[in-house]
Structure formats: structure tokens, C-alpha cells
mmCIF file of C-alpha atoms in Angstrom:
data_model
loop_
_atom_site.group_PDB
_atom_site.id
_atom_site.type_symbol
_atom_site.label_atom_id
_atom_site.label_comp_id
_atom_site.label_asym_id
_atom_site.label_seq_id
_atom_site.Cartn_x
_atom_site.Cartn_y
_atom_site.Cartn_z
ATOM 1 C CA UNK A 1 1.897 -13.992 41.942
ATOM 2 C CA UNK A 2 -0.812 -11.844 42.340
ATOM 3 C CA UNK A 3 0.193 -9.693 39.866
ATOM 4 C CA UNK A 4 1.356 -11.831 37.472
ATOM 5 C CA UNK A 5 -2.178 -13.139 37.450
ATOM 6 C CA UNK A 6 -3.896 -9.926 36.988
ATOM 7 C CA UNK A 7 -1.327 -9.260 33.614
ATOM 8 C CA UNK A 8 -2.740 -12.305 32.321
ATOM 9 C CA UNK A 9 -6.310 -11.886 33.301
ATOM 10 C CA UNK A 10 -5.907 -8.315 30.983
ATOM 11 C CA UNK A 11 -4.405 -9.575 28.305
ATOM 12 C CA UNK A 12 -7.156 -12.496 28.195
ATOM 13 C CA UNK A 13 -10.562 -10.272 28.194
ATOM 14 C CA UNK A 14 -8.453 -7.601 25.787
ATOM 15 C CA UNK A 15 -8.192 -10.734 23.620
ATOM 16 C CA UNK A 16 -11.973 -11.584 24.462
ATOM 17 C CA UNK A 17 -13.073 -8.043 23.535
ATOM 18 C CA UNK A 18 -11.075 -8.342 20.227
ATOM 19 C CA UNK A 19 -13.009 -11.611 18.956
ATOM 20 C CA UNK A 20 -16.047 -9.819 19.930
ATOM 21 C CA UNK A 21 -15.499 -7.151 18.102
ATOM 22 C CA UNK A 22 -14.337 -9.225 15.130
ATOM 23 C CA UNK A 23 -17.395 -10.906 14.961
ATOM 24 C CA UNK A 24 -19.615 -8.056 15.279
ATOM 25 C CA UNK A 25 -17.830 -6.449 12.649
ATOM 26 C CA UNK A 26 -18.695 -9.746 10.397
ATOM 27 C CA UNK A 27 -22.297 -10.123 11.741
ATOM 28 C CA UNK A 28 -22.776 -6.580 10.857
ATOM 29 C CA UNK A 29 -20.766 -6.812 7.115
ATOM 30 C CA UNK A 30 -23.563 -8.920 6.143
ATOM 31 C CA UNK A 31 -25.946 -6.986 6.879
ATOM 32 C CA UNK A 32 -24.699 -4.024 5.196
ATOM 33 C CA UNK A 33 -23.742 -6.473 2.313
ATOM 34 C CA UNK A 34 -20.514 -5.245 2.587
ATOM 35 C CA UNK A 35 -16.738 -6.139 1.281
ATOM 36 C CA UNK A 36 -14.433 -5.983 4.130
ATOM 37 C CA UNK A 37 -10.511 -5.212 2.071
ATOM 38 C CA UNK A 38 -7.387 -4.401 3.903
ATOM 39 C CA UNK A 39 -4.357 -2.853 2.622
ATOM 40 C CA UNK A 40 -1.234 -4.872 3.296
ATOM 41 C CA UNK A 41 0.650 -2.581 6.107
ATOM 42 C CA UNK A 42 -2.875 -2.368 7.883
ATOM 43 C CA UNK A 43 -2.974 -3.760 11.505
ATOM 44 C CA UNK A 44 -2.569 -7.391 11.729
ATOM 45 C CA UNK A 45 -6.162 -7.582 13.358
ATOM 46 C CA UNK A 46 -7.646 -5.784 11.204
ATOM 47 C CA UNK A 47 -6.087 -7.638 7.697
ATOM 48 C CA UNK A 48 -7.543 -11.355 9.472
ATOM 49 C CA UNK A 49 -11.073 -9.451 9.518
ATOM 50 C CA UNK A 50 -10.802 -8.552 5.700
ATOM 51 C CA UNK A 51 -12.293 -10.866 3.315
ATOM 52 C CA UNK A 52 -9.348 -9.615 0.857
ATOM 53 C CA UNK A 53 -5.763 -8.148 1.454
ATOM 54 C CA UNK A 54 -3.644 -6.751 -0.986
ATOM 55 C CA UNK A 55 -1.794 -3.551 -2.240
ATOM 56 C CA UNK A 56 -3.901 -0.603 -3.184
ATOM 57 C CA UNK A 57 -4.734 -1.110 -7.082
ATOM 58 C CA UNK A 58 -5.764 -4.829 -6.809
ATOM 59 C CA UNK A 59 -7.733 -3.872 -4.342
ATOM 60 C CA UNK A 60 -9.453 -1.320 -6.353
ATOM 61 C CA UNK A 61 -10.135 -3.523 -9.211
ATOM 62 C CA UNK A 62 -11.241 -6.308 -6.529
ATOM 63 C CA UNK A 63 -13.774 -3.402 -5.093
ATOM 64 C CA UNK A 64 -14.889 -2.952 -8.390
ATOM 65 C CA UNK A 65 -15.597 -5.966 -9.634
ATOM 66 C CA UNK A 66 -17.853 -7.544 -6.358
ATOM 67 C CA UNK A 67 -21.283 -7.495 -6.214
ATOM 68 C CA UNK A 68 -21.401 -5.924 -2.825
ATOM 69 C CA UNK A 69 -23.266 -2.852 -1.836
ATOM 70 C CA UNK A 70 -20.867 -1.310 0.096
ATOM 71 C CA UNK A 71 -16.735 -1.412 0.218
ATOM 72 C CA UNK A 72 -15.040 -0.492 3.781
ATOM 73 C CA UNK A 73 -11.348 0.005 2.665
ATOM 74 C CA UNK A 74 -9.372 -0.359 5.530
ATOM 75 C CA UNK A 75 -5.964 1.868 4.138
ATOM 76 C CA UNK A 76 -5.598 5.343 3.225
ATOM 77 C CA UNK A 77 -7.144 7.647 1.646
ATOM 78 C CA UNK A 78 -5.784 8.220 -1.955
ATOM 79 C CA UNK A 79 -6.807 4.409 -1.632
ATOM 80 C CA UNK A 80 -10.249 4.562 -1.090
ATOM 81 C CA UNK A 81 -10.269 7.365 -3.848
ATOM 82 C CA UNK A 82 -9.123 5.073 -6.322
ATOM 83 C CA UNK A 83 -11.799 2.072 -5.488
ATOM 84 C CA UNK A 84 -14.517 5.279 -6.090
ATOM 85 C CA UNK A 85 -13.135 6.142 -9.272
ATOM 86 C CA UNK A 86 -13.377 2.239 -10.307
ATOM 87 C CA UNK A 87 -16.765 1.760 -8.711
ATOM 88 C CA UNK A 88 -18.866 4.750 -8.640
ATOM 89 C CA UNK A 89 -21.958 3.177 -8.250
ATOM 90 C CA UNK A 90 -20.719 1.320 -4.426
ATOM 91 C CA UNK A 91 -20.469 3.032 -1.396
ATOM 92 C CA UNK A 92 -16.921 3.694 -0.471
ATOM 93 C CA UNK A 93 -16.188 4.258 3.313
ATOM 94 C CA UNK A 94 -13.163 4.666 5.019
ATOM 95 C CA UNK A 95 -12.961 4.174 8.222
ATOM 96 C CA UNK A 96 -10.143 6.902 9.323
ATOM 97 C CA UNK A 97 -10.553 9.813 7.146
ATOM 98 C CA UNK A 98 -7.221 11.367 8.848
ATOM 99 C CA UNK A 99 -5.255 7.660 7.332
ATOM 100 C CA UNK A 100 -3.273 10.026 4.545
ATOM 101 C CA UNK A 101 -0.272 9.630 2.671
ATOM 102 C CA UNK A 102 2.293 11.918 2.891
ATOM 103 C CA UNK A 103 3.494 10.756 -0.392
ATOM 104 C CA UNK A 104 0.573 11.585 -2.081
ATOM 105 C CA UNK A 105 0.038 14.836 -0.456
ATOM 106 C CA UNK A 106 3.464 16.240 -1.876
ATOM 107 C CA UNK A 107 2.067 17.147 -5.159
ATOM 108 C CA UNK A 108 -0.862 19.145 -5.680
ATOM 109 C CA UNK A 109 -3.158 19.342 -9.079
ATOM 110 C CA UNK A 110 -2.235 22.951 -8.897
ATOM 111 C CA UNK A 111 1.700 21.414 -8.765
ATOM 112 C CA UNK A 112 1.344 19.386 -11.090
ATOM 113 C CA UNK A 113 -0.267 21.572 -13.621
ATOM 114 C CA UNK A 114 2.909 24.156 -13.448
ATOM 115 C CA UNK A 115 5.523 21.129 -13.800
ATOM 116 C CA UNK A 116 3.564 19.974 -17.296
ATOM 117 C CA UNK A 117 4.082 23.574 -18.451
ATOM 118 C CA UNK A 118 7.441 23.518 -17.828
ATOM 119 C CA UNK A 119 7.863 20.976 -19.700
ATOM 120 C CA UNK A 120 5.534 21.069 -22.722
ATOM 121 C CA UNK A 121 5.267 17.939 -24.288
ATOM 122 C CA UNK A 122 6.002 15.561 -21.850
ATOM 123 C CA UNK A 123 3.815 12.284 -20.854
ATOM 124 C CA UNK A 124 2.844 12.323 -17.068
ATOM 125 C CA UNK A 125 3.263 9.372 -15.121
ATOM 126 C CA UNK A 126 2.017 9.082 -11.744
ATOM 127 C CA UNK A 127 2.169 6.144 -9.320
ATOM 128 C CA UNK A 128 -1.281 5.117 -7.764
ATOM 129 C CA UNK A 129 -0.141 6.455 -4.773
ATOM 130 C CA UNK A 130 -1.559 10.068 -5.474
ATOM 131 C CA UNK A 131 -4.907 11.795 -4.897
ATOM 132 C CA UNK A 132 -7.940 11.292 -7.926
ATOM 133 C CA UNK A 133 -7.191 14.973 -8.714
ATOM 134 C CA UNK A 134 -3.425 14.566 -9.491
ATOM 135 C CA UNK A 135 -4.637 11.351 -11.530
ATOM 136 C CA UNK A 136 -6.837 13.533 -13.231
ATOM 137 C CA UNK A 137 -3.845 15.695 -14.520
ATOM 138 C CA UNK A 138 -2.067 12.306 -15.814
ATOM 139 C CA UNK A 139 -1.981 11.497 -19.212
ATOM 140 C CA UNK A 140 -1.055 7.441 -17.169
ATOM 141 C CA UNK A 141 -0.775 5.562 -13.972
ATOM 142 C CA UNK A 142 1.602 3.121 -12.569
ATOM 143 C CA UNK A 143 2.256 0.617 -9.590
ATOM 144 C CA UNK A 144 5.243 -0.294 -8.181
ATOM 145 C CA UNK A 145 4.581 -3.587 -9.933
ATOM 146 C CA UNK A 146 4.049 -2.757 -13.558
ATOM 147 C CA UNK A 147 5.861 1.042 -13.636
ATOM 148 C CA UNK A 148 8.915 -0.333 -15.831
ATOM 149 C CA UNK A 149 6.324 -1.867 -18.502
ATOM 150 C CA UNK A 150 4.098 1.148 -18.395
ATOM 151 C CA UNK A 151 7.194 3.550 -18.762
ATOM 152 C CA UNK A 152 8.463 1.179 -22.324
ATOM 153 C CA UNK A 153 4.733 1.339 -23.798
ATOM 154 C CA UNK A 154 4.892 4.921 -23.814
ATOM 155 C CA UNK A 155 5.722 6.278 -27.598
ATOM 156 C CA UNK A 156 6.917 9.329 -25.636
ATOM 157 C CA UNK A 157 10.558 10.361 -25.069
ATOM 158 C CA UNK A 158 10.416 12.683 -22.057
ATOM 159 C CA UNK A 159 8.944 11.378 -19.017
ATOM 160 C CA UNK A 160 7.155 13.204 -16.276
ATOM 161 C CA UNK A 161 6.718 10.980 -13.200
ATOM 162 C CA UNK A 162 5.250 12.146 -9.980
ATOM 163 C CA UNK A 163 4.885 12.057 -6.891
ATOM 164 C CA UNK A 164 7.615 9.425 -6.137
ATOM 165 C CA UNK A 165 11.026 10.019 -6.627
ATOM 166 C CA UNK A 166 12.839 6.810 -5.858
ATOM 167 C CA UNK A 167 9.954 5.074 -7.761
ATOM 168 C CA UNK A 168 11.296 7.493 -11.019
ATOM 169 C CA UNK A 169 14.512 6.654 -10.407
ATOM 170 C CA UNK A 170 14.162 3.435 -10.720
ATOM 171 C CA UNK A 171 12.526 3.584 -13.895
ATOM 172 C CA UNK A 172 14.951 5.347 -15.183
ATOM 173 C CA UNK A 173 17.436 2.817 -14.145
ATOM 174 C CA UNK A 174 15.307 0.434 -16.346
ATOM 175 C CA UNK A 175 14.403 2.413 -19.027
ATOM 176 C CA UNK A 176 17.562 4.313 -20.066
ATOM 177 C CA UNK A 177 16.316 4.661 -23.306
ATOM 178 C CA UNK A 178 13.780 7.585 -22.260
ATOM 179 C CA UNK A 179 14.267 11.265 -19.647
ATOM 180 C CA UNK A 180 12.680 10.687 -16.827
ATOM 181 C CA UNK A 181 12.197 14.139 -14.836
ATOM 182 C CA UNK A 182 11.292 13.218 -11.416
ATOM 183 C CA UNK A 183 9.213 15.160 -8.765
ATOM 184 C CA UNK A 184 10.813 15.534 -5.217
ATOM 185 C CA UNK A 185 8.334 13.040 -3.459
ATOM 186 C CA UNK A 186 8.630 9.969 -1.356
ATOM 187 C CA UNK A 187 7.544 7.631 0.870
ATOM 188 C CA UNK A 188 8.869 8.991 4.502
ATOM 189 C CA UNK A 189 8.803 5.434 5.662
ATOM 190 C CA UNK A 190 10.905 3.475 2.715
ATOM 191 C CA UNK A 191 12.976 6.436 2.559
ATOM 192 C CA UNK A 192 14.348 6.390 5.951
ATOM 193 C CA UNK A 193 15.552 3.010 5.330
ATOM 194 C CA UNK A 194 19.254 3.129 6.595
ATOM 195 C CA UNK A 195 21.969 1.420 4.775
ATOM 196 C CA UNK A 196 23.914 0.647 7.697
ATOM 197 C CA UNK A 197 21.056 -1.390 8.423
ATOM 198 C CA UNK A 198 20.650 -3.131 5.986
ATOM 199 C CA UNK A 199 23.963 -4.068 5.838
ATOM 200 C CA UNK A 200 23.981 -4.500 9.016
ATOM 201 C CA UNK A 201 21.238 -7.383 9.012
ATOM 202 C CA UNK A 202 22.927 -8.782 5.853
ATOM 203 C CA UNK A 203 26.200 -9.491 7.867
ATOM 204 C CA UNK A 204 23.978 -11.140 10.247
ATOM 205 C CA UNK A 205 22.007 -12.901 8.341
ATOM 206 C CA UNK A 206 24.263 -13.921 4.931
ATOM 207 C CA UNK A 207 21.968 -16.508 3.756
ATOM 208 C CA UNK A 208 19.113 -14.528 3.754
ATOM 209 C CA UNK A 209 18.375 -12.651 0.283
ATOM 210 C CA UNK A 210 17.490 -8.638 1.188
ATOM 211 C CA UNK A 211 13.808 -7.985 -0.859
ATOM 212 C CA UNK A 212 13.135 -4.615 -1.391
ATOM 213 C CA UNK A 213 10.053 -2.405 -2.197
ATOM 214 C CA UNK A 214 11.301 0.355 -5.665
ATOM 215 C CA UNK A 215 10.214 2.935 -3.584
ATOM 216 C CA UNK A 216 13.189 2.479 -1.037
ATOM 217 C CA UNK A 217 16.518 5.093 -2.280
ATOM 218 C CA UNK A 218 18.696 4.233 -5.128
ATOM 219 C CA UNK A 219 21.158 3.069 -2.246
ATOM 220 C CA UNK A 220 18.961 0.660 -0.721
ATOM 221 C CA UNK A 221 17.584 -0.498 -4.101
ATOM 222 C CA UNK A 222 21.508 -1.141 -4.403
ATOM 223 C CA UNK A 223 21.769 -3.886 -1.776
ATOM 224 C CA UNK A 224 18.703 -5.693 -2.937
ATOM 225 C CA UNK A 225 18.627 -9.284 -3.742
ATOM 226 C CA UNK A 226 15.221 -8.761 -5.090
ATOM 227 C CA UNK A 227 13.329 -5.906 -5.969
ATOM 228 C CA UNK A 228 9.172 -5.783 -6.301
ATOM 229 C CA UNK A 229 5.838 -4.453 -4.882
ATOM 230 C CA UNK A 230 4.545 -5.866 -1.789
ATOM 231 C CA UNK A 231 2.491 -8.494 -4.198
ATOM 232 C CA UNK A 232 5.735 -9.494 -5.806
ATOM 233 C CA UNK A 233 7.467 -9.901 -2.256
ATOM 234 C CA UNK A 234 4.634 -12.381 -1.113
ATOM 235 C CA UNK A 235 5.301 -14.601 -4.507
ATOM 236 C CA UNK A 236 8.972 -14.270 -4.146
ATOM 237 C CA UNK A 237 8.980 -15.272 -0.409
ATOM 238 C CA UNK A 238 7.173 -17.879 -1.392
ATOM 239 C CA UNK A 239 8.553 -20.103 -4.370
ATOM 240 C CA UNK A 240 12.081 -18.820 -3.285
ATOM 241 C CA UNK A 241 13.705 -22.247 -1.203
ATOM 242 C CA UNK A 242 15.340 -19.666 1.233
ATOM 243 C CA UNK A 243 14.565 -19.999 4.739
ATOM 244 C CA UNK A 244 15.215 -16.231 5.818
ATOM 245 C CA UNK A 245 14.338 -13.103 4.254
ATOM 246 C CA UNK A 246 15.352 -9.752 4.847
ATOM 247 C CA UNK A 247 11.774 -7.694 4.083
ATOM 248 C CA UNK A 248 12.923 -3.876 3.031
ATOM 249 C CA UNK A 249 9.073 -2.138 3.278
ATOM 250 C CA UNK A 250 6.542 -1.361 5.653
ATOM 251 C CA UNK A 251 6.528 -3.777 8.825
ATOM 252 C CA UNK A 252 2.386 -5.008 8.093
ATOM 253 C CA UNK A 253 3.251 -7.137 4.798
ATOM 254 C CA UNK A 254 4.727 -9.588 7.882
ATOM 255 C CA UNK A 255 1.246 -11.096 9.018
ATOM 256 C CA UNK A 256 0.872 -12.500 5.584
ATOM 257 C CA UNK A 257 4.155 -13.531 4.889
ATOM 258 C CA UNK A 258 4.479 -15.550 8.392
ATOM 259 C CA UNK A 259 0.776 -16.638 7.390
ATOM 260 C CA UNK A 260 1.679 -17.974 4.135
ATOM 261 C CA UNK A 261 5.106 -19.209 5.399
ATOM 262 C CA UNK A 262 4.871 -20.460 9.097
ATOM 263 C CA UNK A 263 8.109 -22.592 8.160
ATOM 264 C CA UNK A 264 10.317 -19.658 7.166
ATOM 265 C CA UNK A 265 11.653 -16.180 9.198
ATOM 266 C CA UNK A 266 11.160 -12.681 7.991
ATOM 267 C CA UNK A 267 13.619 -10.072 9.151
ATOM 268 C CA UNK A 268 12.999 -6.055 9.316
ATOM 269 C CA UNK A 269 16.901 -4.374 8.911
ATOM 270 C CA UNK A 270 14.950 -1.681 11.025
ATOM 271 C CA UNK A 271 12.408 -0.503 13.075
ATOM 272 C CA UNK A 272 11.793 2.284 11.537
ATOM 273 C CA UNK A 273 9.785 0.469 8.698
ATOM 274 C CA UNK A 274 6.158 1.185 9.734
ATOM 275 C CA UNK A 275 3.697 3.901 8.586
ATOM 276 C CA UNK A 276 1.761 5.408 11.552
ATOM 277 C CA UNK A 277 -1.272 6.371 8.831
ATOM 278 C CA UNK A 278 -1.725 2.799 8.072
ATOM 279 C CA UNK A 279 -1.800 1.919 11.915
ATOM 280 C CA UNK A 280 -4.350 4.372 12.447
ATOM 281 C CA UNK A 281 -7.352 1.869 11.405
ATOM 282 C CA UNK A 282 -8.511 -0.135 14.523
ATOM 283 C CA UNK A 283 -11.084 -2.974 14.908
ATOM 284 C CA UNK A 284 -12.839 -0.547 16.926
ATOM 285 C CA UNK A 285 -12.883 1.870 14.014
ATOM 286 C CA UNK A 286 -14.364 -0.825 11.188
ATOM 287 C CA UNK A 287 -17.115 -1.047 13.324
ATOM 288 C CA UNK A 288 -18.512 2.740 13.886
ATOM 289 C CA UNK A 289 -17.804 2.913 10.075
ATOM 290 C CA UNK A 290 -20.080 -0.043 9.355
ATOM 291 C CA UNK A 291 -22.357 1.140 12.217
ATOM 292 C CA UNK A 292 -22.698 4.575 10.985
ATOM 293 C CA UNK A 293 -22.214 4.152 7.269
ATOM 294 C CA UNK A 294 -19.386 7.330 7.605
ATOM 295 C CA UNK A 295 -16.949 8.560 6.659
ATOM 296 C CA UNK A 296 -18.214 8.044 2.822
ATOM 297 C CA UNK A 297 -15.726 8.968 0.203
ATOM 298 C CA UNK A 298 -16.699 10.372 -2.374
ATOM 299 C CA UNK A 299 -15.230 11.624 -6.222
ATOM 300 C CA UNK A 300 -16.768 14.297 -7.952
ATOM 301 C CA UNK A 301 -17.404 13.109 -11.743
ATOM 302 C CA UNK A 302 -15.517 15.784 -13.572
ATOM 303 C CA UNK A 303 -12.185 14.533 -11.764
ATOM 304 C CA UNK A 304 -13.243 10.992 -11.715
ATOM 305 C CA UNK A 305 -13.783 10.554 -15.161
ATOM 306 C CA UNK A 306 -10.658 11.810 -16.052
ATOM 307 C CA UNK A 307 -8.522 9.929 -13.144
ATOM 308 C CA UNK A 308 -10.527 6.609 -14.336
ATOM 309 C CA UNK A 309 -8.865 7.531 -18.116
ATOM 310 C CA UNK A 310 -4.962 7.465 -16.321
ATOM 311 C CA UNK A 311 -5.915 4.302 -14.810
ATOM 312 C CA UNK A 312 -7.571 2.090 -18.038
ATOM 313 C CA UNK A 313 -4.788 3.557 -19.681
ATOM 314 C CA UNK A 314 -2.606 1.630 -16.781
ATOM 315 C CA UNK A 315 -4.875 -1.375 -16.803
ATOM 316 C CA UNK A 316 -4.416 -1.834 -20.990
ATOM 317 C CA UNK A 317 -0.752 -2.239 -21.115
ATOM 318 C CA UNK A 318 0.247 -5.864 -21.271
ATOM 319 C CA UNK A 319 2.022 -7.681 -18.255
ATOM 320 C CA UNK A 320 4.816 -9.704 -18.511
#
């Protein structure tokens, strides 16, 4: 008994310690007249701290348009790049500098450069999910949410799209009408997705439709009931009168979705599904970045202007 009361007595103060940090985080996001924003895979603490959650372009455009001082974008960092190419004039911190992507890391400016010569001609398309100097060698960016549309408005024939791969072929899928010459990147976590288990949690769960994110492989994509960004997921989970859903992307889009749906159960087909760079943000961390005003990210104008020109050209194309 003893014991068991000590366990609890832990888990109590760690609790404790959490609201206090939450609240000192607040106190001091006031002060700072700062935007608190949250990615959707981020910790569950730390996406009930941010004032807005969402996926990594609408929260760029949200850090853009407020009339705060100061943005802490709790994601990584391709992510905070893009809110400082949208608002140059805020201050842009993020609070792990070592939250990467390994996505966006496997193509270089350098990379990309070389792949446009060897194919002279073609119009580069590159998911958000890249670093501001890869955007700056687009002639366009995409989201998982719009790519299809953005692909169609192109008067081009031959398409270049970087870095993802399952993201291109999934385009392609859509827009058979065009090439689409895919670079060999991807999203370790969708792409370990196993299709055992997925079909394995379909068997088990047969009334449950199987929602997956585009940048899951062509085999996955296969199974899926539903395919759409993390946005589209929430929206889909939530008009759709299903009681079960079978969520195929990163394990953090669950807060929300049990948030927004106490009533209804979300099912992961694995366990693999969770991205140790977006786990890397702790409460802990929001507050020596709002304490110390660091790490500060920050876009050098040559590349910025440029990567800003890929994304309007994004932003302009209609949505359905």
C-alpha cells in the first residue's frame, strides 16, 4: 500500500508541475505578446497550450496574418521557415532547433538544381514539407490538401515534384493527364506503415472506414476508405456518422480528434505511426524559448523572396 501511494503521489505533483508550467508559459505569452501555434503531431500537452493547432501551411498563413509580436511554432523546422517567409517582420522562434524533418532534408537546393537540368523544361513542384531554400528553387508549392488542384492548374506537361515520393505518386494517380517525375523522398514515419496492419485492424474493426494521409505508399493509399491531409481527416472524422475510425498518419492528430469527438474511437493499425522530431518539443522547452527569446529563425531575403513566390503561387490557385 505504501507503494501504491507513493506512484500516485508522483504522478499527482508531475501533473501539478505540468499546470504550472502551462500557466507560466501563458502568463509569460502575454507578455511577450506572443502567438502560441502547435503543429498537429506535437505533444498532446503542448497542442492544449497553443492558442491554434493545425498542419504546417495554415499555420503559416495564421502566423502571418496575427497581430502578435512574436510566433513560437511548436513543430519543425522547415515549419517555422515557412511562417518567416510569410511574416518577415515577426519574430519566429522555435523552440527545438534539432525538431527536423527527414523528409525535407532528402533534397538539397544543390539537388534540386541538378534534377531541373536534367530535365529542362519541367515545372517544379514541391510539397511544403521542404526547407525555404528548396522552395526557392520551385517554380510552385503544394500541401497534401490542395497538391491534385495545384498539379491540374499547371499549363505544364512534365512535372517535377520533390521531396515526397508517395505524395507524387499520388498525383499522378490523379492527374494522368501530365509526367510526373518523382524524387526518392518520404516521410520515414507514413512510409513504414505496414499493410498487414492495416489489414489487420480492418479485419478487426470492419465497420470502421481506414483514413489515410497521401503521403502513406501507393499500397496503403490502396486500402483507404478515405484519403486527405490531417485537416481533411479532422472534417471527415467529423461529419462522417461512423463510430470508429482507423487513423493512417502520425499518432498526435489523436488529441484533437478524441477532443472534437469524445463520442467516437480512433484506431492506430500500428505503433509505429509517431515522429520522434515532433515529440521532441516539451512544455519545458516553450518556456526557455519564451524566456530567452531563442532559438530565432531566421530567412535570409534573397531565398525568402523567392520561396514566398512558390508559395503565392500555391495560395492563388482556386480550391474546390
Amino acid at each position: 500500500m505504501r507503494g501504491s501511494v507513493r506512484i500516485h503521489r508522483r504522478e499527482r505533483d508531475d501533473s501539478m508541475d505540468q499546470e504550472q508550467l502551462k500557466q507560466q508559459i501563458k502568463q509569460l505569452a502575454v507578455e511577450r505578446n506572443a502567438l502560441l501555434m502547435a503543429h498537429n503531431y506535437q505533444r498532446d500537452e503542448v497542442q492544449e497550450i497553443a492558442e491554434i493547432t493545425g498542419d504546417s501551411l495554415a499555420l503559416s498563413m495564421e502566423a502571418a496574418k496575427t497581430d502578435k509580436d512574436v510566433i513560437v511554432f511548436c513543430g519543425v523546422h522547415f515549419m517555422a521557415e515557412s511562417a518567416a517567409i510569410l511574416a518577415p517582420e515577426k519574430t519566429v522562434l522555435l523552440p527545438r532547433v534539432d525538431a527536423g524533418c527527414p523528409m525535407a532534408d532528402m533534397i538539397t537546393a544543390d539537388q534540386l538544381r541538378q534534377f531541373k537540368a536534367e530535365h529542362p523544361g519541367a515545372t517544379v513542384v514541391t510539397y511544403v514539407n521542404s526547407t525555404a531554400a528548396v522552395k526557392a528553387e520551385s517554380d510552385i508549392c503544394c500541401t497534401s490538401s490542395n497538391a491534385v488542384n495545384v498539379a491540374r492548374s499547371l499549363n505544364a506537361d512534365q512535372l517535377l515534384m520533390v521531396p515526397d515520393r508517395n505524395l507524387g505518386r499520388y498525383i499522378a494517380k490523379h492527374v494522368p493527364e501530365k509526367e510526373c517525375i518523382c524524387w526518392d523522398g518520404y516521410c520515414p514515419t507514413h512510409d513504414r506503415l505496414e499493410v498487414e496492419k492495416v489489414k489487420q485492424a480492418k479485419t478487426e474493426h470492419p465497420e470502421a472506414p481506414f483514413v489515410a494521409h497521401p503521403e502513406c505508399t501507393p499500397e496503403i493509399l490502396a486500402l483507404a476508405d478515405h484519403i486527405c491531409s490531417t485537416s481533411g481527416m479532422y472534417e471527415y472524422c467529423r461529419t462522417n456518422p461512423a463510430q470508429k475510425f482507423i487513423i493512417g498518419t502520425e499518432m498526435g492528430i489523436l488529441w484533437r480528434l478524441k477532443k472534437e469527438n469524445p463520442q467516437k474511437e480512433f484506431i492506430l493499425p500500428s505503433k509505429a505511426l509517431i515522429c520522434p522530431n515532433m515529440k521532441l518539443t516539451t512544455l519545458e522547452d516553450v518556456l526557455k524559448c519564451l524566456q530567452t527569446m531563442k532559438p530565432r529563425i531566421i530567412v535570409d531575403e534573397a531565398t525568402r523572396e523567392k520561396a514566398k513566390l512558390s508559395l503565392d503561387r500555391m495560395l492563388a490557385v482556386p480550391r474546390d
